[in-house]
Amino acid sequence: MTSTTAGRETVFTYGAPALKYGTGSSDEIGYDLTQYGARRVLVLTDPAVAATGWPQRIAEGIEGYGIEAVVFDGVHVEPTDVSMRKAVDFARGQGEWDAFVAVGGGSAIDTAKAVNLLTSNDGDLMDYVNAPVGGGRAPSAPLKPLVAVPTTTGTGSESTTVCVLDVLSLRVKSGISHLRLRPSLAVVDPRLTVSQPPEVTAASGMDILCHAAESYTAKPYTEFDRKRPEDRVPYCGSNPLADMFAEQSLRLLSWALPAAVRDGSDMKAREAMALAATFAGLGFGNAGVHIPHANAYPIAGQVREFHPAGYPGDEAMVPHGMAVSLTAPAAFRFTFDAAPDRHERVARLLAPDFEWPGDLRDHLPAVLRQLMREIGIPNGIGAVGYTESDVDSLVSGTVKQQRLLATAPREASEEDLAGILRDSVTLW
């Protein structure tokens, strides 16, 4: 036993859902569900996506195969422990389900993961939330098939083993992470993304970008201590397979993200964005993400008054992809020394013609700032309501995200994190 567990890691793992990509793929979900033997399914979505008509159209297509389909349209955008419990209570109160279908962005897909978990296993939501915020309990029983149908291009939730939520009483964003949460099938139909407002396209596009860039620059799997097989986790560090997906995602984003923000009806750009999101999800869902995502949780969780254009509802919020992007320039400057070639590669994939004459540490941050300005991302965390006086509180929230910080290529102290956040108050 000692000889197989001592020293550095020599094994990486890879997992992904079955994938169906392309225009019209969402019309085939009823058939796909018959392959799981489903007779009764719950379709989960949010009110704005429901208003597009797509969830009902998908439900009707499912019913065409003799399967009962019930639509729950009460998903909360940027889900909370309260909103997820409401969805769980609805599902538990409606009897047994053979499968679940999530139609929407990461909010719908993550809510469906929680519903699947808690209708297949006993206990409360917080029992399963990652420690130290929650109990960190692992599911004891298998989950039902989950078909994820993204309507935003960015979250990657259709590929991952993670479900993210705000814990309102603690004012912190956390999540549940377990291999069983990964959807059984991802159905990526670019038609469903056309209704995204430009602001949503921009924020979710930056989420794709950070998924790819963070997974590509993550601590290599070979630099972790050797794990026993029962201790392996989904985020195993950068590896050759995840790298391949990240690079292709960044190539597509270099032209498709600005084009899709400029003209949401540009189907060539929409198809490329959907593919970029898929590639990034297949990569980071295994390699992991690091400091920008860890910072994003408290930035979103501690929001006070910011109301982003393009998003529904009257509640203050910082959309996830926006929150991730706001500290990315400073974070990648901090991590540069751990993997200079990889940071340079990300910069050149995103902006092949962008020549940076100064310190190479600033090359990728400069590329990111230029793109963020072009697509309308706010000018730093100051633009969403934070000041330097909030840095200590934000750092406190970031250090709770040890699952993410463990994947950073360079270890970040609380002082380092504070420096990144201070440098992110204003970006340009």
Short mmCIF file of C-alpha atoms in Angstrom, two decimals:
data_model
loop_
_atom_site.label_atom_id
_atom_site.label_comp_id
_atom_site.label_asym_id
_atom_site.label_seq_id
_atom_site.Cartn_x
_atom_site.Cartn_y
_atom_site.Cartn_z
CA MET A 1 0.00 0.00 0.00
CA THR A 2 2.76 2.43 0.87
CA SER A 3 4.47 2.05 -2.50
CA THR A 4 1.31 3.00 -4.40
CA THR A 5 0.36 6.01 -2.30
CA ALA A 6 3.66 7.72 -1.47
CA GLY A 7 5.11 10.64 -3.43
CA ARG A 8 3.61 12.70 -6.25
CA GLU A 9 0.47 11.88 -8.19
CA THR A 10 0.83 9.87 -11.39
CA VAL A 11 -2.87 9.41 -12.18
CA PHE A 12 -5.46 11.83 -13.49
CA THR A 13 -9.15 11.11 -13.93
CA TYR A 14 -11.62 12.26 -16.54
CA GLY A 15 -15.39 12.19 -16.51
CA ALA A 16 -18.08 13.76 -18.68
CA PRO A 17 -21.76 13.35 -19.42
CA ALA A 18 -23.01 11.90 -22.65
CA LEU A 19 -23.28 14.83 -25.06
CA LYS A 20 -25.73 15.73 -27.80
CA TYR A 21 -24.80 18.98 -29.54
CA GLY A 22 -26.35 20.91 -32.41
CA THR A 23 -29.35 22.77 -33.74
CA GLY A 24 -32.48 20.71 -33.11
CA SER A 25 -30.92 18.47 -30.46
CA SER A 26 -33.46 19.57 -27.83
CA ASP A 27 -36.27 18.14 -29.97
CA GLU A 28 -34.95 14.62 -29.28
CA ILE A 29 -35.02 14.65 -25.47
CA GLY A 30 -38.19 12.53 -25.29
CA TYR A 31 -36.45 9.77 -27.19
CA ASP A 32 -33.35 10.12 -25.02
CA LEU A 33 -35.45 9.69 -21.89
CA THR A 34 -36.96 6.46 -23.21
CA GLN A 35 -33.43 5.05 -23.21
CA TYR A 36 -33.38 5.52 -19.44
CA GLY A 37 -36.76 3.84 -19.05
CA ALA A 38 -38.33 7.06 -17.77
CA ARG A 39 -42.11 7.27 -17.46
CA ARG A 40 -42.45 10.43 -15.34
CA VAL A 41 -40.05 13.38 -15.37
CA LEU A 42 -39.77 16.82 -13.77
CA VAL A 43 -38.67 19.70 -15.98
CA LEU A 44 -37.04 22.52 -13.99
CA THR A 45 -36.61 26.06 -15.27
CA ASP A 46 -36.82 29.71 -14.19
CA PRO A 47 -39.60 32.20 -15.03
CA ALA A 48 -37.60 34.12 -17.66
CA VAL A 49 -36.62 30.98 -19.55
CA ALA A 50 -40.18 29.66 -19.19
CA ALA A 51 -41.40 32.83 -20.88
CA THR A 52 -39.39 31.96 -24.00
CA GLY A 53 -41.60 28.90 -24.49
CA TRP A 54 -38.70 26.46 -24.75
CA PRO A 55 -39.34 24.50 -21.52
CA GLN A 56 -42.98 23.90 -22.49
CA ARG A 57 -41.96 22.93 -26.02
CA ILE A 58 -39.44 20.46 -24.60
CA ALA A 59 -42.06 19.09 -22.17
CA GLU A 60 -44.51 18.59 -25.03
CA GLY A 61 -41.83 16.80 -27.02
CA ILE A 62 -41.22 14.50 -24.06
CA GLU A 63 -44.93 13.77 -23.74
CA GLY A 64 -44.94 12.80 -27.40
CA TYR A 65 -43.01 9.71 -26.34
CA GLY A 66 -45.64 8.71 -23.78
CA ILE A 67 -43.74 10.17 -20.81
CA GLU A 68 -45.48 12.38 -18.24
CA ALA A 69 -43.64 15.72 -17.97
CA VAL A 70 -44.36 18.22 -15.18
CA VAL A 71 -42.84 21.72 -15.46
CA PHE A 72 -41.56 23.54 -12.36
CA ASP A 73 -40.76 27.14 -13.32
CA GLY A 74 -39.85 28.46 -9.87
CA VAL A 75 -36.05 28.25 -10.10
CA HIS A 76 -34.36 31.32 -8.64
CA VAL A 77 -31.66 32.99 -10.75
CA GLU A 78 -28.45 32.70 -8.69
CA PRO A 79 -30.04 30.04 -6.45
CA THR A 80 -30.03 30.18 -2.68
CA ASP A 81 -30.47 27.57 0.02
CA VAL A 82 -34.03 28.90 0.42
CA SER A 83 -34.91 28.68 -3.28
CA MET A 84 -33.37 25.22 -3.62
CA ARG A 85 -35.36 23.95 -0.62
CA LYS A 86 -38.56 25.23 -2.27
CA ALA A 87 -37.74 23.25 -5.41
CA VAL A 88 -36.88 20.17 -3.34
CA ASP A 89 -40.12 20.46 -1.36
CA PHE A 90 -42.11 20.71 -4.60
CA ALA A 91 -40.40 17.63 -6.04
CA ARG A 92 -40.74 15.60 -2.85
CA GLY A 93 -44.41 16.56 -2.61
CA GLN A 94 -45.27 15.37 -6.11
CA GLY A 95 -44.39 11.69 -5.77
CA GLU A 96 -41.70 9.64 -7.46
CA TRP A 97 -39.71 10.80 -10.49
CA ASP A 98 -37.83 8.62 -12.95
CA ALA A 99 -35.63 11.42 -14.30
CA PHE A 100 -35.12 15.19 -14.30
CA VAL A 101 -34.66 17.70 -17.12
CA ALA A 102 -33.08 21.11 -16.44
CA VAL A 103 -33.75 23.82 -19.02
CA GLY A 104 -31.90 27.07 -18.33
CA GLY A 105 -28.59 28.44 -17.18
CA GLY A 106 -26.47 27.23 -14.32
CA SER A 107 -29.20 28.23 -11.88
CA ALA A 108 -31.69 25.74 -13.33
CA ILE A 109 -29.12 22.99 -13.79
CA ASP A 110 -27.68 23.40 -10.29
CA THR A 111 -31.17 23.46 -8.76
CA ALA A 112 -32.00 20.26 -10.63
CA LYS A 113 -28.84 18.66 -9.24
CA ALA A 114 -29.96 19.53 -5.71
CA VAL A 115 -33.48 18.23 -6.37
CA ASN A 116 -32.10 15.01 -7.80
CA LEU A 117 -29.80 14.58 -4.80
CA LEU A 118 -32.47 15.23 -2.18
CA THR A 119 -35.23 13.18 -3.78
CA SER A 120 -32.83 10.24 -4.04
CA ASN A 121 -31.23 10.67 -0.59
CA ASP A 122 -32.54 11.75 2.80
CA GLY A 123 -31.45 14.74 4.86
CA ASP A 124 -31.35 18.50 4.40
CA LEU A 125 -29.54 20.56 1.78
CA MET A 126 -26.95 21.85 4.26
CA ASP A 127 -25.98 18.30 5.17
CA TYR A 128 -24.40 18.01 1.72
CA VAL A 129 -22.94 21.51 1.25
CA ASN A 130 -19.14 21.52 1.21
CA ALA A 131 -17.38 21.87 4.56
CA PRO A 132 -16.75 24.14 6.41
CA VAL A 133 -19.97 25.90 5.36
CA GLY A 134 -22.05 22.70 5.45
CA GLY A 135 -21.75 19.10 6.56
CA GLY A 136 -19.90 17.84 3.48
CA ARG A 137 -21.93 14.62 3.47
CA ALA A 138 -21.68 12.37 0.41
CA PRO A 139 -24.82 10.83 -1.12
CA SER A 140 -25.32 7.21 -0.06
CA ALA A 141 -27.84 6.28 -2.76
CA PRO A 142 -27.57 6.60 -6.56
CA LEU A 143 -29.24 9.56 -8.25
CA LYS A 144 -31.76 9.47 -11.11
CA PRO A 145 -30.86 10.40 -14.71
CA LEU A 146 -30.55 14.15 -15.22
CA VAL A 147 -30.69 15.73 -18.68
CA ALA A 148 -29.16 19.23 -18.70
CA VAL A 149 -30.24 21.64 -21.44
CA PRO A 150 -28.30 24.92 -21.17
CA THR A 151 -29.92 28.10 -22.45
CA THR A 152 -26.95 30.29 -21.54
CA THR A 153 -23.45 29.76 -22.85
CA GLY A 154 -21.11 29.85 -19.94
CA THR A 155 -21.75 28.03 -16.72
CA GLY A 156 -20.60 24.58 -17.82
CA SER A 157 -22.91 23.12 -15.18
CA GLU A 158 -24.18 20.62 -17.74
CA SER A 159 -20.74 18.94 -17.57
CA THR A 160 -19.74 19.29 -13.94
CA THR A 161 -20.18 17.54 -10.62
CA VAL A 162 -20.84 20.79 -8.77
CA CYS A 163 -23.97 22.61 -7.64
CA VAL A 164 -23.50 26.23 -6.44
CA LEU A 165 -25.76 28.22 -4.13
CA ASP A 166 -25.92 31.25 -1.83
CA VAL A 167 -26.35 30.41 1.85
CA LEU A 168 -28.36 33.46 2.82
CA SER A 169 -27.97 33.30 6.60
CA LEU A 170 -24.17 33.22 6.28
CA ARG A 171 -23.93 35.62 3.31
CA VAL A 172 -21.62 33.18 1.59
CA LYS A 173 -21.68 31.30 -1.68
CA SER A 174 -20.78 27.62 -1.46
CA GLY A 175 -21.69 24.40 -3.20
CA ILE A 176 -22.11 20.68 -3.24
CA SER A 177 -19.54 18.59 -5.08
CA HIS A 178 -19.80 14.89 -5.81
CA LEU A 179 -19.36 12.69 -8.87
CA ARG A 180 -22.99 11.57 -8.69
CA LEU A 181 -24.21 15.11 -9.35
CA ARG A 182 -22.85 15.10 -12.91
CA PRO A 183 -25.73 15.11 -15.44
CA SER A 184 -26.28 11.90 -17.37
CA LEU A 185 -26.75 13.76 -20.66
CA ALA A 186 -25.97 17.29 -21.83
CA VAL A 187 -28.13 18.52 -24.70
CA VAL A 188 -26.61 21.66 -26.21
CA ASP A 189 -28.93 23.31 -28.75
CA PRO A 190 -27.60 26.74 -29.84
CA ARG A 191 -31.12 27.91 -30.74
CA LEU A 192 -31.96 28.14 -27.05
CA THR A 193 -29.26 30.77 -26.42
CA VAL A 194 -30.46 33.37 -28.95
CA SER A 195 -32.80 35.04 -26.43
CA GLN A 196 -29.91 35.92 -24.08
CA PRO A 197 -29.58 39.71 -23.63
CA PRO A 198 -26.13 41.07 -24.51
CA GLU A 199 -25.29 41.64 -20.84
CA VAL A 200 -26.00 37.98 -20.05
CA THR A 201 -23.98 36.89 -23.08
CA ALA A 202 -21.05 39.02 -21.87
CA ALA A 203 -21.11 37.80 -18.27
CA SER A 204 -21.63 34.15 -19.11
CA GLY A 205 -18.99 34.43 -21.85
CA MET A 206 -16.46 35.62 -19.28
CA ASP A 207 -17.40 32.59 -17.20
CA ILE A 208 -16.48 30.35 -20.15
CA LEU A 209 -13.22 32.23 -20.59
CA CYS A 210 -12.27 31.90 -16.92
CA HIS A 211 -13.24 28.22 -16.86
CA ALA A 212 -10.83 27.58 -19.72
CA ALA A 213 -8.04 29.88 -18.53
CA GLU A 214 -8.20 28.74 -14.90
CA SER A 215 -8.24 25.04 -15.77
CA TYR A 216 -5.35 25.54 -18.23
CA THR A 217 -3.27 27.37 -15.61
CA ALA A 218 -4.33 25.15 -12.69
CA LYS A 219 -1.80 23.29 -10.60
CA PRO A 220 -0.74 20.24 -12.68
CA TYR A 221 -2.07 16.92 -11.47
CA THR A 222 1.53 15.68 -11.14
CA GLU A 223 2.24 18.27 -8.43
CA PHE A 224 -0.38 16.96 -6.01
CA ASP A 225 0.39 14.36 -3.37
CA ARG A 226 -0.56 10.85 -4.43
CA LYS A 227 -4.14 9.99 -3.46
CA ARG A 228 -5.70 6.70 -2.56
CA PRO A 229 -8.42 5.72 -5.05
CA GLU A 230 -11.21 6.36 -2.54
CA ASP A 231 -9.88 9.89 -1.91
CA ARG A 232 -9.84 11.10 -5.51
CA VAL A 233 -11.84 14.25 -6.25
CA PRO A 234 -13.31 15.53 -9.53
CA TYR A 235 -10.90 18.51 -9.69
CA CYS A 236 -7.56 16.76 -10.18
CA GLY A 237 -5.48 19.61 -11.68
CA SER A 238 -4.46 20.51 -15.20
CA ASN A 239 -3.90 17.50 -17.42
CA PRO A 240 -3.45 16.78 -21.14
CA LEU A 241 -7.12 16.01 -21.84
CA ALA A 242 -8.52 19.06 -20.06
CA ASP A 243 -5.81 21.24 -21.69
CA MET A 244 -6.99 20.22 -25.14
CA PHE A 245 -10.57 21.32 -24.42
CA ALA A 246 -9.45 24.58 -22.79
CA GLU A 247 -7.30 25.59 -25.75
CA GLN A 248 -10.08 24.99 -28.25
CA SER A 249 -12.54 26.93 -26.09
CA LEU A 250 -10.21 29.94 -25.95
CA ARG A 251 -9.69 29.88 -29.74
CA LEU A 252 -13.44 30.04 -30.30
CA LEU A 253 -13.99 32.75 -27.71
CA SER A 254 -11.37 35.02 -29.29
CA TRP A 255 -13.84 36.00 -32.02
CA ALA A 256 -17.21 34.57 -30.99
CA LEU A 257 -17.65 36.36 -27.66
CA PRO A 258 -17.41 39.92 -29.02
CA ALA A 259 -19.51 38.93 -32.04
CA ALA A 260 -22.29 37.36 -29.95
CA VAL A 261 -22.44 40.40 -27.65
CA ARG A 262 -22.64 42.75 -30.65
CA ASP A 263 -25.35 40.75 -32.42
CA GLY A 264 -27.26 38.11 -30.50
CA SER A 265 -28.88 36.85 -33.69
CA ASP A 266 -25.52 35.91 -35.21
CA MET A 267 -26.02 32.15 -35.30
CA LYS A 268 -22.44 31.43 -36.32
CA ALA A 269 -21.24 33.21 -33.18
CA ARG A 270 -23.95 31.59 -31.03
CA GLU A 271 -22.99 28.12 -32.24
CA ALA A 272 -19.31 28.83 -31.56
CA MET A 273 -20.15 30.14 -28.08
CA ALA A 274 -22.19 27.03 -27.29
CA LEU A 275 -19.31 24.86 -28.43
CA ALA A 276 -16.79 26.95 -26.47
CA ALA A 277 -18.90 26.59 -23.33
CA THR A 278 -19.12 22.84 -23.89
CA PHE A 279 -15.37 22.48 -24.39
CA ALA A 280 -14.59 24.60 -21.33
CA GLY A 281 -16.99 22.56 -19.20
CA LEU A 282 -15.46 19.29 -20.33
CA GLY A 283 -12.07 20.70 -19.33
CA PHE A 284 -12.59 22.51 -16.03
CA GLY A 285 -15.07 19.90 -14.81
CA ASN A 286 -12.03 17.68 -14.39
CA ALA A 287 -9.01 19.98 -14.01
CA GLY A 288 -10.70 22.53 -11.75
CA VAL A 289 -10.73 26.30 -11.41
CA HIS A 290 -8.93 28.46 -8.89
CA ILE A 291 -8.52 32.02 -7.58
CA PRO A 292 -10.96 34.02 -9.78
CA HIS A 293 -13.75 31.57 -9.00
CA ALA A 294 -12.88 31.47 -5.31
CA ASN A 295 -13.06 35.29 -5.19
CA ALA A 296 -16.33 35.28 -7.11
CA TYR A 297 -18.25 33.51 -4.36
CA PRO A 298 -18.00 36.29 -1.76
CA ILE A 299 -18.30 39.00 -4.43
CA ALA A 300 -21.68 37.53 -5.37
CA GLY A 301 -22.63 36.52 -1.84
CA GLN A 302 -22.00 39.87 -0.15
CA VAL A 303 -23.60 42.11 -2.79
CA ARG A 304 -25.55 45.06 -1.45
CA GLU A 305 -27.18 47.26 -4.09
CA PHE A 306 -25.87 46.31 -7.55
CA HIS A 307 -28.58 45.57 -10.13
CA PRO A 308 -27.13 44.35 -13.45
CA ALA A 309 -28.77 45.24 -16.73
CA GLY A 310 -30.21 42.32 -18.68
CA TYR A 311 -31.09 40.20 -15.64
CA PRO A 312 -34.61 39.66 -14.27
CA GLY A 313 -35.93 40.57 -10.84
CA ASP A 314 -35.52 43.37 -8.37
CA GLU A 315 -32.93 41.72 -6.13
CA ALA A 316 -29.37 42.97 -5.93
CA MET A 317 -26.97 40.52 -7.54
CA VAL A 318 -23.59 40.17 -9.21
CA PRO A 319 -24.02 37.48 -11.89
CA HIS A 320 -21.60 34.62 -11.45
CA GLY A 321 -19.63 35.10 -14.67
CA MET A 322 -19.28 38.82 -13.99
CA ALA A 323 -18.11 38.14 -10.42
CA VAL A 324 -15.52 35.67 -11.69
CA SER A 325 -14.13 38.07 -14.28
CA LEU A 326 -13.68 41.09 -12.01
CA THR A 327 -10.59 39.76 -10.23
CA ALA A 328 -9.28 37.64 -13.12
CA PRO A 329 -6.72 40.20 -14.42
CA ALA A 330 -5.10 40.62 -10.99
CA ALA A 331 -5.37 36.92 -10.17
CA PHE A 332 -3.61 35.84 -13.36
CA ARG A 333 -0.86 38.41 -12.75
CA PHE A 334 -0.36 36.80 -9.32
CA THR A 335 -0.25 33.23 -10.68
CA PHE A 336 1.95 34.06 -13.69
CA ASP A 337 5.26 33.02 -12.13
CA ALA A 338 3.96 29.50 -11.46
CA ALA A 339 3.43 28.82 -15.18
CA PRO A 340 4.61 31.67 -17.45
CA ASP A 341 4.30 29.69 -20.68
CA ARG A 342 0.71 28.72 -19.96
CA HIS A 343 -0.34 32.27 -19.12
CA GLU A 344 1.29 33.48 -22.33
CA ARG A 345 -0.48 30.75 -24.29
CA VAL A 346 -3.88 31.84 -22.92
CA ALA A 347 -3.17 35.46 -23.89
CA ARG A 348 -2.14 34.53 -27.44
CA LEU A 349 -5.10 32.22 -27.98
CA LEU A 350 -7.50 34.98 -26.91
CA ALA A 351 -5.79 37.80 -28.81
CA PRO A 352 -3.30 36.54 -31.40
CA ASP A 353 -2.62 40.04 -32.75
CA PHE A 354 -2.32 41.77 -29.38
CA GLU A 355 1.32 42.77 -28.87
CA TRP A 356 2.33 43.60 -25.31
CA PRO A 357 5.67 45.42 -25.07
CA GLY A 358 5.96 45.48 -21.29
CA ASP A 359 6.27 42.97 -18.45
CA LEU A 360 4.91 39.61 -19.60
CA ARG A 361 3.09 39.29 -16.27
CA ASP A 362 0.77 42.01 -17.56
CA HIS A 363 0.14 40.48 -21.00
CA LEU A 364 -2.85 38.29 -20.09
CA PRO A 365 -4.32 40.91 -17.70
CA ALA A 366 -4.10 43.50 -20.50
CA VAL A 367 -5.86 41.16 -22.96
CA LEU A 368 -8.61 40.53 -20.40
CA ARG A 369 -9.11 44.21 -19.59
CA GLN A 370 -9.38 45.09 -23.29
CA LEU A 371 -11.98 42.37 -23.89
CA MET A 372 -13.95 43.24 -20.76
CA ARG A 373 -14.16 46.89 -21.78
CA GLU A 374 -15.27 45.90 -25.29
CA ILE A 375 -18.15 43.70 -24.10
CA GLY A 376 -19.34 45.95 -21.26
CA ILE A 377 -18.14 44.22 -18.09
CA PRO A 378 -18.05 46.65 -15.10
CA ASN A 379 -14.78 48.38 -14.24
CA GLY A 380 -13.75 46.26 -11.26
CA ILE A 381 -15.36 45.32 -7.97
CA GLY A 382 -15.75 49.02 -7.20
CA ALA A 383 -18.29 49.26 -10.02
CA VAL A 384 -20.50 46.64 -8.36
CA GLY A 385 -20.47 48.33 -4.96
CA TYR A 386 -17.29 47.36 -3.11
CA THR A 387 -14.51 49.53 -1.73
CA GLU A 388 -11.14 48.78 -0.16
CA SER A 389 -12.89 48.71 3.22
CA ASP A 390 -14.69 45.54 2.08
CA VAL A 391 -11.51 43.63 1.23
CA ASP A 392 -11.14 41.88 4.60
CA SER A 393 -14.70 40.59 4.45
CA LEU A 394 -14.23 39.40 0.87
CA VAL A 395 -10.99 37.64 1.79
CA SER A 396 -12.83 35.88 4.62
CA GLY A 397 -15.32 34.56 2.08
CA THR A 398 -12.62 33.53 -0.38
CA VAL A 399 -10.63 31.45 2.11
CA LYS A 400 -13.73 29.32 2.70
CA GLN A 401 -13.36 28.08 -0.90
CA GLN A 402 -10.51 25.67 -0.14
CA ARG A 403 -11.72 23.19 -2.78
CA LEU A 404 -10.92 25.84 -5.41
CA LEU A 405 -7.85 27.41 -3.84
CA ALA A 406 -6.22 23.98 -3.65
CA THR A 407 -6.10 23.96 -7.46
CA ALA A 408 -4.30 27.30 -7.76
CA PRO A 409 -0.84 26.95 -9.33
CA ARG A 410 0.58 29.27 -6.68
CA GLU A 411 -0.50 29.17 -3.04
CA ALA A 412 -2.25 32.37 -2.05
CA SER A 413 -2.10 33.66 1.51
CA GLU A 414 -4.78 35.91 2.95
CA GLU A 415 -2.42 38.83 2.32
CA ASP A 416 -2.02 37.75 -1.32
CA LEU A 417 -5.79 37.49 -1.77
CA ALA A 418 -6.25 40.92 -0.23
CA GLY A 419 -3.75 42.33 -2.71
CA ILE A 420 -5.59 40.77 -5.65
CA LEU A 421 -8.89 42.21 -4.44
CA ARG A 422 -7.42 45.67 -3.82
CA ASP A 423 -5.94 45.65 -7.32
CA SER A 424 -9.40 44.77 -8.65
CA VAL A 425 -11.34 47.71 -7.18
CA THR A 426 -10.69 49.55 -10.45
CA LEU A 427 -9.38 47.78 -13.56
CA TRP A 428 -8.86 50.64 -16.01
#
